[in-house]
Amino acid sequence: MARNQPTPGADGHEPAGATGPSGAGRRKAVRYAVPVAVAGVAAATIGIGSALATSGDPDLPKISAQDLLAKVAASDVQQLSGSVRVTTDLGLPSLPSGVSLGGAMGKAGGERKGDANPAGKLTELASGSHTLRVAADGPDKQRVSIVERAAEYSVVRNGQQVWAYDSGSNTAYHATAPKGAAGADKDRKLPGGLADASPQELAKKALAAAQGTTDVAVDGTAKVAGRDAYRLTLTPKQSESTIGSVRIAVDAKNGVPLKFTVTPKGGGKAAVDVAFTKVSFDRPSASTFSFTPPKGAKVTEGSQGKGAGHGTDDHGKGRLPAAPGTDAASAPKTTGTGWATVAELDAGKGAGAGVGAMGSGKGVGPKGGAHGSGAHAKDAEKLLDSFGGKVTGSFGSGRIVSTRLLNVLLTDDGKVYAGAVTKEALLKAADANR
């Protein structure tokens, strides 16, 4: 079976666009900045592989990397539905019994037990395998459901009405997208992060990072969800990046990314991968985007929440809250460019002191009292040590949390630096900020 290889330009040289999006493709892709939420969720991001049935590589007409980039940028599919398999293997250390990454981050984002708030649900995609059901009919009608064995969590947008529902706890969350909001609200779509857990949105972010910092090539063909696709491979040039390559399977007919896979520079299986297992580009039924809370469901209105994104200020009034750091209002500062981008967040001096105190065995309780000593302090220190070691620099002191793909620096004064970059790059970014 013929395999597609990178196609040189008419003059025998690889086209300039082969090192990143250009022309119309660049203008469209540049609108999607690489959010640090990807660093936090896997920032998100996700592997499948054997879960997808393949029937051999299709024999497709050759296409250059430049033309395939243009095809992705020009794709404007508005209607689709299907299933997406999300698998993330960041190499996170095992947590103590009863502690989960999603639960911890959900609490950080203000999630309460029995609350359908999307903030904590997004973080669950940071580890393990998950199945999503997705549907879209333009910018004002979307639905994303996280399907679990005994329950389902859904976020539905239909015009101005946005609902989130957790069948496991029979709780719902409702918000009204305000008219005339910044950006006409159409670019926000579903609450920050949930709409990004798709091959299309992840591909846009990767292509935005590719400008001038990436080798891009067409690397054969593939079958994804029963559709013929070209394989586009992005290889970061920047030595600071921990990403070895990003592979995007692009629908040969309409240019929609069908599969997105991130492989760490250290090798091994994919750390992040998102792929359609089933997909249709027909218009979904209107009933797909209709939602009425089941009888007996506890409904929380967005306007009754507290804090940014919960309706207490004009910017976030009536909106469903996003995961920490994923909405425009709380977007972190960034340094560096392309694949070497580092995000900086300020968790507050209390948070930094708490990390330092736990590591030193001087735990801090809710009201500033002792959190415990002896066995509890030792357990806390072992937990922190399993995530990463202590470091010092011009910024002061802190700890590095390392995974196969992401590194996070937590300073003792409450600063957080994160990115798919080396430890040295994080320390350099922290030092430069002092």
Coordinates of N, CA and C in Angstrom, one line a residue, residues 112 173 301-321:
R112 N -17.9 22.0 44.9 CA -18.4 21.5 46.1 C -18.9 20.1 45.9
Y173 N -26.5 22.5 37.0 CA -26.0 23.8 37.2 C -26.5 24.6 35.9
E301 N -28.2 27.9 40.4 CA -28.2 28.9 39.4 C -26.8 29.6 39.4
G302 N -26.3 29.9 38.2 CA -25.0 30.6 38.1 C -24.9 31.9 38.8
S303 N -26.0 32.6 38.8 CA -26.1 33.9 39.4 C -26.0 33.9 41.0
Q304 N -26.1 32.7 41.5 CA -26.1 32.5 43.0 C -24.7 32.2 43.5
G305 N -23.8 31.9 42.5 CA -22.4 31.5 42.9 C -21.6 32.7 43.5
K306 N -20.4 32.4 43.9 CA -19.5 33.4 44.4 C -18.2 33.3 43.6
G307 N -17.6 34.5 43.5 CA -16.3 34.6 42.9 C -16.4 34.7 41.4
A308 N -15.2 34.9 40.7 CA -15.2 35.1 39.3 C -15.8 33.9 38.6
G309 N -16.6 34.2 37.6 CA -17.2 33.1 36.8 C -18.5 32.6 37.5
H310 N -18.9 33.1 38.6 CA -20.0 32.6 39.3 C -21.2 33.6 39.3
G311 N -20.9 34.8 38.7 CA -22.0 35.7 38.6 C -22.0 36.9 39.6
T312 N -20.9 37.1 40.4 CA -20.9 38.2 41.3 C -20.3 39.4 40.7
D313 N -19.8 39.3 39.5 CA -19.3 40.5 38.8 C -19.8 40.5 37.4
D314 N -19.7 41.7 36.7 CA -20.4 41.9 35.4 C -19.8 40.9 34.4
H315 N -18.4 40.7 34.5 CA -17.8 39.9 33.5 C -18.3 38.4 33.5
G316 N -18.4 37.9 34.7 CA -18.7 36.5 34.8 C -20.2 36.2 35.1
K317 N -21.1 37.2 35.1 CA -22.4 37.0 35.6 C -23.1 36.0 34.7
G318 N -23.7 35.0 35.3 CA -24.5 34.0 34.6 C -23.7 33.0 33.8
R319 N -22.4 33.0 34.0 CA -21.6 32.0 33.3 C -21.3 30.8 34.1
L320 N -21.2 29.6 33.4 CA -20.7 28.5 34.1 C -19.2 28.7 34.4
P321 N -18.7 28.3 35.6 CA -17.3 28.5 35.9 C -16.4 27.6 35.1

